[in-house]
mmCIF file of C-alpha atoms and ligand atoms in Angstrom:
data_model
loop_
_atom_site.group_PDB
_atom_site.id
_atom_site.type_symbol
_atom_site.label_atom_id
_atom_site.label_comp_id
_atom_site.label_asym_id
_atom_site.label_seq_id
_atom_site.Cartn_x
_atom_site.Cartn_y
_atom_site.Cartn_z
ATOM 1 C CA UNK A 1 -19.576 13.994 4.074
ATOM 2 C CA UNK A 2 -16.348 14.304 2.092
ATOM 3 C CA UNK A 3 -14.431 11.155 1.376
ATOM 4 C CA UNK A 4 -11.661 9.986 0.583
ATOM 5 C CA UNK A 5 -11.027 8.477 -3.188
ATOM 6 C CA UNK A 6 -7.625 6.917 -3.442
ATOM 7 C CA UNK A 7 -4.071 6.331 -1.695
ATOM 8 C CA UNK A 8 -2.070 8.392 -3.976
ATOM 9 C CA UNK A 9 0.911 8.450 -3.161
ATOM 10 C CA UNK A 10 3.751 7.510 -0.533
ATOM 11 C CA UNK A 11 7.029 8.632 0.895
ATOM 12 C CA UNK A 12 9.380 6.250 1.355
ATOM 13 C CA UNK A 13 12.993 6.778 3.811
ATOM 14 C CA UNK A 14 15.589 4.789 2.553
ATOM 15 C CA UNK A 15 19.419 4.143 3.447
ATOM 16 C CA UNK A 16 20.909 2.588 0.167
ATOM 17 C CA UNK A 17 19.580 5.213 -2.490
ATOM 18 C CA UNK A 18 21.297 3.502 -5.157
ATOM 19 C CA UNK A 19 20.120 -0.256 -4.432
ATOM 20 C CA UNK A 20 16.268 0.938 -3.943
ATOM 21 C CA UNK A 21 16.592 2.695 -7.904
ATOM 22 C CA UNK A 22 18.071 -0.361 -9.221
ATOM 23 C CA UNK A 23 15.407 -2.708 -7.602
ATOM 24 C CA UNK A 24 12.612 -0.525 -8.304
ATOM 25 C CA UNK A 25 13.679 -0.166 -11.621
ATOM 26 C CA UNK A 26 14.692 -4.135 -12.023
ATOM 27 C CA UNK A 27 12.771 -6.075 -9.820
ATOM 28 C CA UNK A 28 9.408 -3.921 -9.885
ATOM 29 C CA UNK A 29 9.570 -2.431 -13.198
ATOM 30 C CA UNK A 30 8.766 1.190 -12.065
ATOM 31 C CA UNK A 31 9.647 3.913 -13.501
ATOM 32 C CA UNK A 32 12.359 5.902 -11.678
ATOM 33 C CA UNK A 33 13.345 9.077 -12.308
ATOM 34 C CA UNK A 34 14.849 12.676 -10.367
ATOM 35 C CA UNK A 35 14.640 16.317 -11.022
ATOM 36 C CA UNK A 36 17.975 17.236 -10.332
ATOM 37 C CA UNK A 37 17.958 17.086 -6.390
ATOM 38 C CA UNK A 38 20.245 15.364 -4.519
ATOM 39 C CA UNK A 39 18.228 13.824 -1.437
ATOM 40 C CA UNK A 40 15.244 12.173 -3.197
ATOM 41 C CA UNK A 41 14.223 10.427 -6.338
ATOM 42 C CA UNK A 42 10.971 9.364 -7.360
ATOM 43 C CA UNK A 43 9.198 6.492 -8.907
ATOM 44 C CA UNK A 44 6.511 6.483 -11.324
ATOM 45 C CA UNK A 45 3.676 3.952 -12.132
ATOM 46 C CA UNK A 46 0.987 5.604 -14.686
ATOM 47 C CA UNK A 47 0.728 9.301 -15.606
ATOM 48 C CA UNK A 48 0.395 10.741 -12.698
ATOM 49 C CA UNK A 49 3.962 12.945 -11.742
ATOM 50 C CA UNK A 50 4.932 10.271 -9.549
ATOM 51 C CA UNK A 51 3.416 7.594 -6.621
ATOM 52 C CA UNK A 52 6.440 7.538 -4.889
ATOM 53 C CA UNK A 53 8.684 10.122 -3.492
ATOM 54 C CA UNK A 54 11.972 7.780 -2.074
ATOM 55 C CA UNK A 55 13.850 10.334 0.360
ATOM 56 C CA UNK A 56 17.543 9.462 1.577
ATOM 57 C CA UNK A 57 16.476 9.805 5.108
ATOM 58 C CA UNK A 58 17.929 6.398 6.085
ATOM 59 C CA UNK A 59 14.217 5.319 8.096
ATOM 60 C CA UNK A 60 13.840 2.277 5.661
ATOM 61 C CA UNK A 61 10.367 2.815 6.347
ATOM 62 C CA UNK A 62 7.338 4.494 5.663
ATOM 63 C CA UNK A 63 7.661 8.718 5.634
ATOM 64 C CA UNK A 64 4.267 9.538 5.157
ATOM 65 C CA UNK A 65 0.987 8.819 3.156
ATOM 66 C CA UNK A 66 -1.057 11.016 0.395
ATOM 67 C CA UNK A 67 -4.898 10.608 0.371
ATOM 68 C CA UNK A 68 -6.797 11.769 -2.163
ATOM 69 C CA UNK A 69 -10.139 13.985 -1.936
ATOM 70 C CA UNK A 70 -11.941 14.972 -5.434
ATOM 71 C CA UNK A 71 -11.902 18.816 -5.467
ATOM 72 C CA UNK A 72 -11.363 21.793 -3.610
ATOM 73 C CA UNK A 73 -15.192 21.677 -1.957
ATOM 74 C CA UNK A 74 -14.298 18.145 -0.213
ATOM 75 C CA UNK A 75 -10.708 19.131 0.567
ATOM 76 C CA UNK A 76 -12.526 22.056 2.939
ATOM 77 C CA UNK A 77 -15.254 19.488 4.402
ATOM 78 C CA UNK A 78 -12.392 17.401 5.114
ATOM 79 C CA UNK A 79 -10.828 19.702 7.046
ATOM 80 C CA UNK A 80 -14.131 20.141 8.644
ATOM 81 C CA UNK A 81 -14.601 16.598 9.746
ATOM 82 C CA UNK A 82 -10.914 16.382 11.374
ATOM 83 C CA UNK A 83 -11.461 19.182 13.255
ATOM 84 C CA UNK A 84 -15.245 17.640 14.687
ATOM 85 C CA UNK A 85 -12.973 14.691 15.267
ATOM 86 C CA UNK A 86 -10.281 16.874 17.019
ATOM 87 C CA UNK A 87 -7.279 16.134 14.788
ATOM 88 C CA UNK A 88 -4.835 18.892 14.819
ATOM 89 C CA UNK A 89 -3.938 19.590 11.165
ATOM 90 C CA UNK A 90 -1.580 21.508 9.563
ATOM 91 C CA UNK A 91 -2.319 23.274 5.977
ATOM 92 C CA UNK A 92 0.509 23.855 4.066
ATOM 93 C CA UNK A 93 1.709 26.570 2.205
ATOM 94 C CA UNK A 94 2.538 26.968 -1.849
ATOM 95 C CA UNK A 95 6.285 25.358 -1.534
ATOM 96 C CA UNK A 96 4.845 22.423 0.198
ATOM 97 C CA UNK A 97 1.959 21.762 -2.153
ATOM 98 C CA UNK A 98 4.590 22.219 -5.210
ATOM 99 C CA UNK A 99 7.182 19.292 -3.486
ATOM 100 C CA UNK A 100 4.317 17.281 -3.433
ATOM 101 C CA UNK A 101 2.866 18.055 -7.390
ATOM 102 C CA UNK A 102 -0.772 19.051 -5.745
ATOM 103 C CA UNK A 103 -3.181 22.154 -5.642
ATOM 104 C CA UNK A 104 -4.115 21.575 -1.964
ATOM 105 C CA UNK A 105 -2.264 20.239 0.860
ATOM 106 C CA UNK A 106 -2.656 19.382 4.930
ATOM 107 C CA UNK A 107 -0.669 17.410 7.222
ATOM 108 C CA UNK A 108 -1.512 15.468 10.437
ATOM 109 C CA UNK A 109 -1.014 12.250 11.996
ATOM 110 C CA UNK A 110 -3.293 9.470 11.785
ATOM 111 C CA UNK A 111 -4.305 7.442 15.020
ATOM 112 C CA UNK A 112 -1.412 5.143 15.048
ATOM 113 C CA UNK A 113 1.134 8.121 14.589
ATOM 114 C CA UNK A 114 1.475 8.227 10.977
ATOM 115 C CA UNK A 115 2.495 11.368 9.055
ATOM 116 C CA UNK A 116 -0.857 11.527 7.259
ATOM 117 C CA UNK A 117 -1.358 14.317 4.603
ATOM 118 C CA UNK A 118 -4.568 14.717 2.100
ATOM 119 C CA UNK A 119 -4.630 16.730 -1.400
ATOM 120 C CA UNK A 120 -5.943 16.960 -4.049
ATOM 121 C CA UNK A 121 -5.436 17.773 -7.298
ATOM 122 C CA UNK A 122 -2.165 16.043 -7.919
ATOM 123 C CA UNK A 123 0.254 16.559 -11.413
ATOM 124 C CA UNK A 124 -0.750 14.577 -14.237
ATOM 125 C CA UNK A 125 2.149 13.958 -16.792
ATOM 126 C CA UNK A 126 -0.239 12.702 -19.954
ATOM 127 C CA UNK A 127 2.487 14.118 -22.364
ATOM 128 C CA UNK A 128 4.447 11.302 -20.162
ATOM 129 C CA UNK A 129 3.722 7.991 -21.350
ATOM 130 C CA UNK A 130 4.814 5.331 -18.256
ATOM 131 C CA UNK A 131 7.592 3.710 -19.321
ATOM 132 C CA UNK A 132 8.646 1.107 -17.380
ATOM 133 C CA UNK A 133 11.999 0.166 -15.770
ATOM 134 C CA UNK A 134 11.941 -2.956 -17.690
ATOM 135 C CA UNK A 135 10.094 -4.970 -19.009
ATOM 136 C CA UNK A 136 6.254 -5.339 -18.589
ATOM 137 C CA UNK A 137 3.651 -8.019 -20.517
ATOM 138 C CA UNK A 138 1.071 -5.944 -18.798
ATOM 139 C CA UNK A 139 -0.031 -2.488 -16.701
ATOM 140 C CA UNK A 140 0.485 -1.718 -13.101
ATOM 141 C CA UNK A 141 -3.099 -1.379 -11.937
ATOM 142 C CA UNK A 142 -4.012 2.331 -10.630
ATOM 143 C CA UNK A 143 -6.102 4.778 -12.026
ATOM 144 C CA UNK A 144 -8.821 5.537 -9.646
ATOM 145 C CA UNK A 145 -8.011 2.858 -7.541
ATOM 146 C CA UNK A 146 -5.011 4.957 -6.003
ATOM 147 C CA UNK A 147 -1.207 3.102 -6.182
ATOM 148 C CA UNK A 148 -1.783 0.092 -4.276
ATOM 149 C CA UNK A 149 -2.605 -1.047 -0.598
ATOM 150 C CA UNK A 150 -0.474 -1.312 2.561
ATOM 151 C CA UNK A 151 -0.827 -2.662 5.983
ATOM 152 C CA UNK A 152 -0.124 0.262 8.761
ATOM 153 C CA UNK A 153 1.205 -0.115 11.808
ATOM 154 C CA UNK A 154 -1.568 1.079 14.588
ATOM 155 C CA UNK A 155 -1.490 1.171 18.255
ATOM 156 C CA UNK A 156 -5.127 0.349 19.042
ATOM 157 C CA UNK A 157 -7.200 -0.996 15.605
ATOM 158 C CA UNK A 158 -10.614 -0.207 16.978
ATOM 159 C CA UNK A 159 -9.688 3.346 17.193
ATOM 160 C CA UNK A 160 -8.082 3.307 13.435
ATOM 161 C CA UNK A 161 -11.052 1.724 12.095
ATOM 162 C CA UNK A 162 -13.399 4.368 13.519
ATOM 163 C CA UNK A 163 -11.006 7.578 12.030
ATOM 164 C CA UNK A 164 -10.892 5.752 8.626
ATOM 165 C CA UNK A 165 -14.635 4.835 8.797
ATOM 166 C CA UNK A 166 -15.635 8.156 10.690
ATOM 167 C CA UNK A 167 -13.740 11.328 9.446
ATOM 168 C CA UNK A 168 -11.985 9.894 5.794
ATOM 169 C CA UNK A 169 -15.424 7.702 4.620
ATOM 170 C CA UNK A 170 -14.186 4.125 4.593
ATOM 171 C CA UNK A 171 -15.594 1.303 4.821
ATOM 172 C CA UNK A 172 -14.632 -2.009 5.741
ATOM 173 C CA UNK A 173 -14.398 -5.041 8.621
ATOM 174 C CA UNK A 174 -12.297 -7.934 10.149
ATOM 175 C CA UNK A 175 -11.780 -9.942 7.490
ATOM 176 C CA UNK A 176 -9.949 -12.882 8.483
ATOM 177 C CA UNK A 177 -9.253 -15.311 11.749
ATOM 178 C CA UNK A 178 -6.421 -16.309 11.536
ATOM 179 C CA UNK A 179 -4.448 -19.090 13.584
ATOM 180 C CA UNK A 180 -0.490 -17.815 14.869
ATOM 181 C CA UNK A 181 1.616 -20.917 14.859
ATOM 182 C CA UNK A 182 3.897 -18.804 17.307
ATOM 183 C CA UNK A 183 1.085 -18.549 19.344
ATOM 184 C CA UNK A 184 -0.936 -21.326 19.832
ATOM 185 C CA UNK A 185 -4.665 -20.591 20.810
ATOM 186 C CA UNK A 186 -4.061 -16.871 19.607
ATOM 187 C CA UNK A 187 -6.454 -15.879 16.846
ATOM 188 C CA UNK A 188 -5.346 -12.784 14.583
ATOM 189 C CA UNK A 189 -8.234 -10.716 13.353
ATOM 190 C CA UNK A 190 -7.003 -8.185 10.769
ATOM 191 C CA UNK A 191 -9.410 -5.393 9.634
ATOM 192 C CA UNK A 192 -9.457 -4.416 5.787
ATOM 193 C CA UNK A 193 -10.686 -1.092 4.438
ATOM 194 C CA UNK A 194 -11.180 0.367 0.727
ATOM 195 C CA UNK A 195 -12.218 3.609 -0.388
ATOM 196 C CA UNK A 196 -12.972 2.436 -4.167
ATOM 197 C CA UNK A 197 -12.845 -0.472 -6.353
ATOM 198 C CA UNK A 198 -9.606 -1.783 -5.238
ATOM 199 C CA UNK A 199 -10.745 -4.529 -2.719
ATOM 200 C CA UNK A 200 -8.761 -2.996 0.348
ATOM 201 C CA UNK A 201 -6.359 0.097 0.437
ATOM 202 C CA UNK A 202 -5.031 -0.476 4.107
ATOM 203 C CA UNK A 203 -4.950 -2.647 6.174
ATOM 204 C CA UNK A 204 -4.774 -3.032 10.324
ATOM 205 C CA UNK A 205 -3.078 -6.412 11.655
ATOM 206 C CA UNK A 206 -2.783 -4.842 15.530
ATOM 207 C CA UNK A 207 0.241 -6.015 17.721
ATOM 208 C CA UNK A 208 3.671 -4.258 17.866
ATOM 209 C CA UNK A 209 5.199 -3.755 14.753
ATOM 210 C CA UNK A 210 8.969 -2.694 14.057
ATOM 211 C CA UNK A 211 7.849 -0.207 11.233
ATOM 212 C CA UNK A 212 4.946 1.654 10.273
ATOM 213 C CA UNK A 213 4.505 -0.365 7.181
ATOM 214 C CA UNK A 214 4.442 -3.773 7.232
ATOM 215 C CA UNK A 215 3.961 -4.499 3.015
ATOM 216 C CA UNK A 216 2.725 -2.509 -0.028
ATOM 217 C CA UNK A 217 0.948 -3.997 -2.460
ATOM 218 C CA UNK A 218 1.571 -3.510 -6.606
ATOM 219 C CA UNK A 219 -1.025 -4.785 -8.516
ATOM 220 C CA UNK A 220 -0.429 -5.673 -11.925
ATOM 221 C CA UNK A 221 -3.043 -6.423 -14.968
ATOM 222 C CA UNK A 222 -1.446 -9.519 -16.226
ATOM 223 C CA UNK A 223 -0.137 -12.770 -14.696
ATOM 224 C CA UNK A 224 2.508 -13.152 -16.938
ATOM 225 C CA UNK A 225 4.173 -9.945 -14.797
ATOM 226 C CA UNK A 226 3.150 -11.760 -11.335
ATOM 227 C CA UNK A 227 5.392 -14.796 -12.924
ATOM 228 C CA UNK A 228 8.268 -12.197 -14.207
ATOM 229 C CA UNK A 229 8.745 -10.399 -11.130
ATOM 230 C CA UNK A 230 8.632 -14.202 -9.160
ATOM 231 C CA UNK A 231 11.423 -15.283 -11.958
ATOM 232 C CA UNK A 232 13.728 -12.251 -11.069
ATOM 233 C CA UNK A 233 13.334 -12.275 -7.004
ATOM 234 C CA UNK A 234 14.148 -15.897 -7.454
ATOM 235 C CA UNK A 235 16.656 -15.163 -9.662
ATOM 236 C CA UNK A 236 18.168 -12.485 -7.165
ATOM 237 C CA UNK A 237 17.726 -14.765 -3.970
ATOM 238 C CA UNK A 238 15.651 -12.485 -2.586
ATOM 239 C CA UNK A 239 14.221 -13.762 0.711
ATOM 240 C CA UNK A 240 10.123 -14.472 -0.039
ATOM 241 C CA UNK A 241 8.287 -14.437 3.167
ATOM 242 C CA UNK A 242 5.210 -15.781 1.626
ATOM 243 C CA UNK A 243 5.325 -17.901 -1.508
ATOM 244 C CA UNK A 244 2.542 -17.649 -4.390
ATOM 245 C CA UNK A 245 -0.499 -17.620 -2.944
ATOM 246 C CA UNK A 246 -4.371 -16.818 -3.529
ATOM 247 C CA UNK A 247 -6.264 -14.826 -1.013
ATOM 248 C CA UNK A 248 -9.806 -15.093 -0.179
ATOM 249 C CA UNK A 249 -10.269 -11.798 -0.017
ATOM 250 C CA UNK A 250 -9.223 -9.901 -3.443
ATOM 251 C CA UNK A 251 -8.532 -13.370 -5.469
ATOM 252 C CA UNK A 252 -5.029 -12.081 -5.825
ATOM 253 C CA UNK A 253 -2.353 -14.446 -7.318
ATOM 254 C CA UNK A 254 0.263 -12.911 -5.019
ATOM 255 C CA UNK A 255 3.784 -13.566 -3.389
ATOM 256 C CA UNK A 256 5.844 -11.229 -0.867
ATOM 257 C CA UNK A 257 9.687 -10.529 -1.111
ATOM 258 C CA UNK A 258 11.487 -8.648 0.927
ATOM 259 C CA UNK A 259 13.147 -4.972 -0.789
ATOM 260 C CA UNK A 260 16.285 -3.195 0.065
ATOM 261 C CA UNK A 261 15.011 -1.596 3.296
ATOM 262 C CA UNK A 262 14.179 -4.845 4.778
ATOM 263 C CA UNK A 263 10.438 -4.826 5.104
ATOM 264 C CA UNK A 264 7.622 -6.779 2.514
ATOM 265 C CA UNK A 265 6.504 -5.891 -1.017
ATOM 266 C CA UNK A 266 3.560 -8.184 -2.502
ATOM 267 C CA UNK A 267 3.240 -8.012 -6.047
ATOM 268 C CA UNK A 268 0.400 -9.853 -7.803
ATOM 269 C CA UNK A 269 -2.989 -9.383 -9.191
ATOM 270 C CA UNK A 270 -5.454 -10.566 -11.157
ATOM 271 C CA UNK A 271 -8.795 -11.167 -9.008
ATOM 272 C CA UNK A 272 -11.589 -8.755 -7.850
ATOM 273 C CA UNK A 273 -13.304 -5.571 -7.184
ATOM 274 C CA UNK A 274 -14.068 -4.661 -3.743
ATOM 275 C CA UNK A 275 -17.609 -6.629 -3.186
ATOM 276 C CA UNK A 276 -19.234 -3.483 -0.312
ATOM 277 C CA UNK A 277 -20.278 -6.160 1.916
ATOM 278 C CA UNK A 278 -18.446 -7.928 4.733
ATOM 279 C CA UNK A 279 -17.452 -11.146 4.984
ATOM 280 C CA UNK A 280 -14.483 -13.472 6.684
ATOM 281 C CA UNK A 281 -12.359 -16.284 6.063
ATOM 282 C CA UNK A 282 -10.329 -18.616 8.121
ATOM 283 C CA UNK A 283 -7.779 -19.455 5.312
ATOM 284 C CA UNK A 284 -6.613 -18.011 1.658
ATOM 285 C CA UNK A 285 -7.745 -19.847 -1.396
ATOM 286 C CA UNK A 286 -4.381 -21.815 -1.432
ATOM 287 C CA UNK A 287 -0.705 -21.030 -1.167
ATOM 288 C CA UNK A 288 1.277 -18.411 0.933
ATOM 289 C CA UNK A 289 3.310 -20.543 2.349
ATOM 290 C CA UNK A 290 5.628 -18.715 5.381
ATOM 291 C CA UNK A 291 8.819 -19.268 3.465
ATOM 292 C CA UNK A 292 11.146 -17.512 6.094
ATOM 293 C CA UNK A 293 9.885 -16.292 9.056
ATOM 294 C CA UNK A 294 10.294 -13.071 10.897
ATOM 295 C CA UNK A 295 8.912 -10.520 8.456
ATOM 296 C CA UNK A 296 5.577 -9.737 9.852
ATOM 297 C CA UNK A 297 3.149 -12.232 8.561
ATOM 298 C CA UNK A 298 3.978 -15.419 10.188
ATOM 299 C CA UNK A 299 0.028 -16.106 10.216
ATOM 300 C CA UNK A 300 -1.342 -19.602 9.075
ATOM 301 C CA UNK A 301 -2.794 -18.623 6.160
ATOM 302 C CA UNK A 302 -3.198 -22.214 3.679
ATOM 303 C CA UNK A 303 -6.030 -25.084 5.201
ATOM 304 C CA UNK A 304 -3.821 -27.635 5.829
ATOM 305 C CA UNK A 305 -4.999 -30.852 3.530
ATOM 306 C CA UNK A 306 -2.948 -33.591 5.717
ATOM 307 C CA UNK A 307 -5.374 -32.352 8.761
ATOM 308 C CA UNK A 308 -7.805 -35.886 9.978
HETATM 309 C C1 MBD B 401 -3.808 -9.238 1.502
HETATM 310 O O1 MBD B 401 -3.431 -8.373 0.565
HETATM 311 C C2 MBD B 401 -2.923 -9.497 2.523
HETATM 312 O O2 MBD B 401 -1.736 -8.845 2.502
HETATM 313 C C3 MBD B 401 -3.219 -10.427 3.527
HETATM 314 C C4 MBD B 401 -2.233 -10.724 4.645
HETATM 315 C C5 MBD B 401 -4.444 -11.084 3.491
HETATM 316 C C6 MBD B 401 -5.347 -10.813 2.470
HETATM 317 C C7 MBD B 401 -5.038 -9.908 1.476
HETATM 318 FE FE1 FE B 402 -1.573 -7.400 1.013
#
């Protein structure tokens, strides 16, 4: 069976071009960069050619995901397994695999509607040292790991888990119960899946969602950048959904602000590998705190230490 190895990279649709390369640059520290066109930019965190491809299609929201398969031998087997599955695909020809920087390229959706492509082979820039948008005491955290994780927005999440698990190789499980003070009595059970080290790549929270994504994740190497980036979306008033927190599930030291188009971005790190085996948890380590409401997470997720 072929699998899947990393999320490597994501188009994003934005409205305000010019505020999402002055955050990304500022706030994140990516790298941010064009090649001369007019209606995209992209945004760099390592050597590959870029993670990001930010398109001025005015969605503020998610355009489409790029999964990774090792060579040319599992990009055919993939295509093999989506069609056993019955997911129409479409392969793409030599202009679309050079807009994206691959060798190989199909397109489909995903069970919850998402423009879904897999490559592989993508551009690696290693005469291109990252250099970051400003400042960084550390490394964003990549490499084989893919850029990051996201939660997706899906329709029915027993039916996502079985496509990820099924046809792209994934493993993974409900993860947490979680309490909905909006909802008392309501128990949310989000699933978590990884494809590598990286403890989970994407996530499945279930419910109706106003965008396909609801956060992505960039991990960094050092805590000193968790505390820089918290210091300038302070700085910047930037509205933090959830406040620094520790999850029970990667270790993360993590926060979530809200970017330019409106939805989450949780930057943090420093915790774990993926451990391969399932378990739950009813509450993070400590911390993230629902700061303002209304951004998609307005789960319980701290014990409560005034409780009996
Ligand atoms: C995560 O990265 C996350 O976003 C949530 C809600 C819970 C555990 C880990
Ligand atoms: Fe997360």
């Amino acid at each position: 069976m072929a699998v899947v190895t990393e999320l490597g990279y994501l188009g994003l649709g934005v409205s305000n071009m010019a505020a999402w390369r002055e955050y990304a640059a500022q706030v994140l520290g990516l790298q941010v960069f064009d090649e001369g066109e007019t209606d995209r930019f992209y945004m760099r965190m390592d050597y590959q050619h870029h993670r990001y491809i930010v398109h001025n299609s005015g969605t503020d929201d998610l355009d489409y995901l790029g999964w990774r398969v090792a060579g040319p031998e599992e990009f055919d087997e993939m295509k093999r397994q989506l069609e056993a599955a019955g997911v129409e695909f479409r392969q793409c020809d030599a202009a679309e695999c050079q807009e994206r920087r691959v060798l190989d390229l199909i397109k489909f959706l995903d069970p919850g509607g998402n423009p879904t492509e897999i490559y592989h082979g993508p551009l690696i820039d290693y005469h291109k040292p990252f250099h970051p948008g400003r400042g960084m005491h550390g490394r964003f955290v990549t490499g084989e790991e893919g850029l990051g994780h996201l939660i997706l927005r899906q329709t029915d999440v027993q039916k996502a888990y079985r496509f990820y698990t099924d046809v792209f190789g994934m493993r993974g499980s409900i993860e947490y119960h979680l309490q909905v003070p909006q909802a008392p009595g309501v128990i949310a059970k989000p699933v978590f899946m990884h494809c590598n080290g990286r403890d989970h790549t994407v996530a499945f929270v279930g419910g109706p969602a106003p965008k396909r994504i609801n956060h992505l994740k960039f991990e960094v190497d050092n805590i000193d950048d968790v505390g820089l980036t918290h210091d300038i979306v302070r700085d910047r008033k930037l509205p933090v959904h959830l406040g620094l927190g520790k999850h029970s599930n990667d270790h993360m030291l993590t926060f979530y602000h809200v970017n330019p188009s409106g939805w989450l971005v949780e930057v943090g790190g420093v915790g774990r590998k993926a451990t391969h085996q399932s378990e739950y948890y009813e509450y993070d380590m400590w911390g993230h705190d629902n700061e303002e409401p209304g951004y998609g997470l307005d789960l319980r997720l701290r014990y409560d230490w005034s409780k009996k």
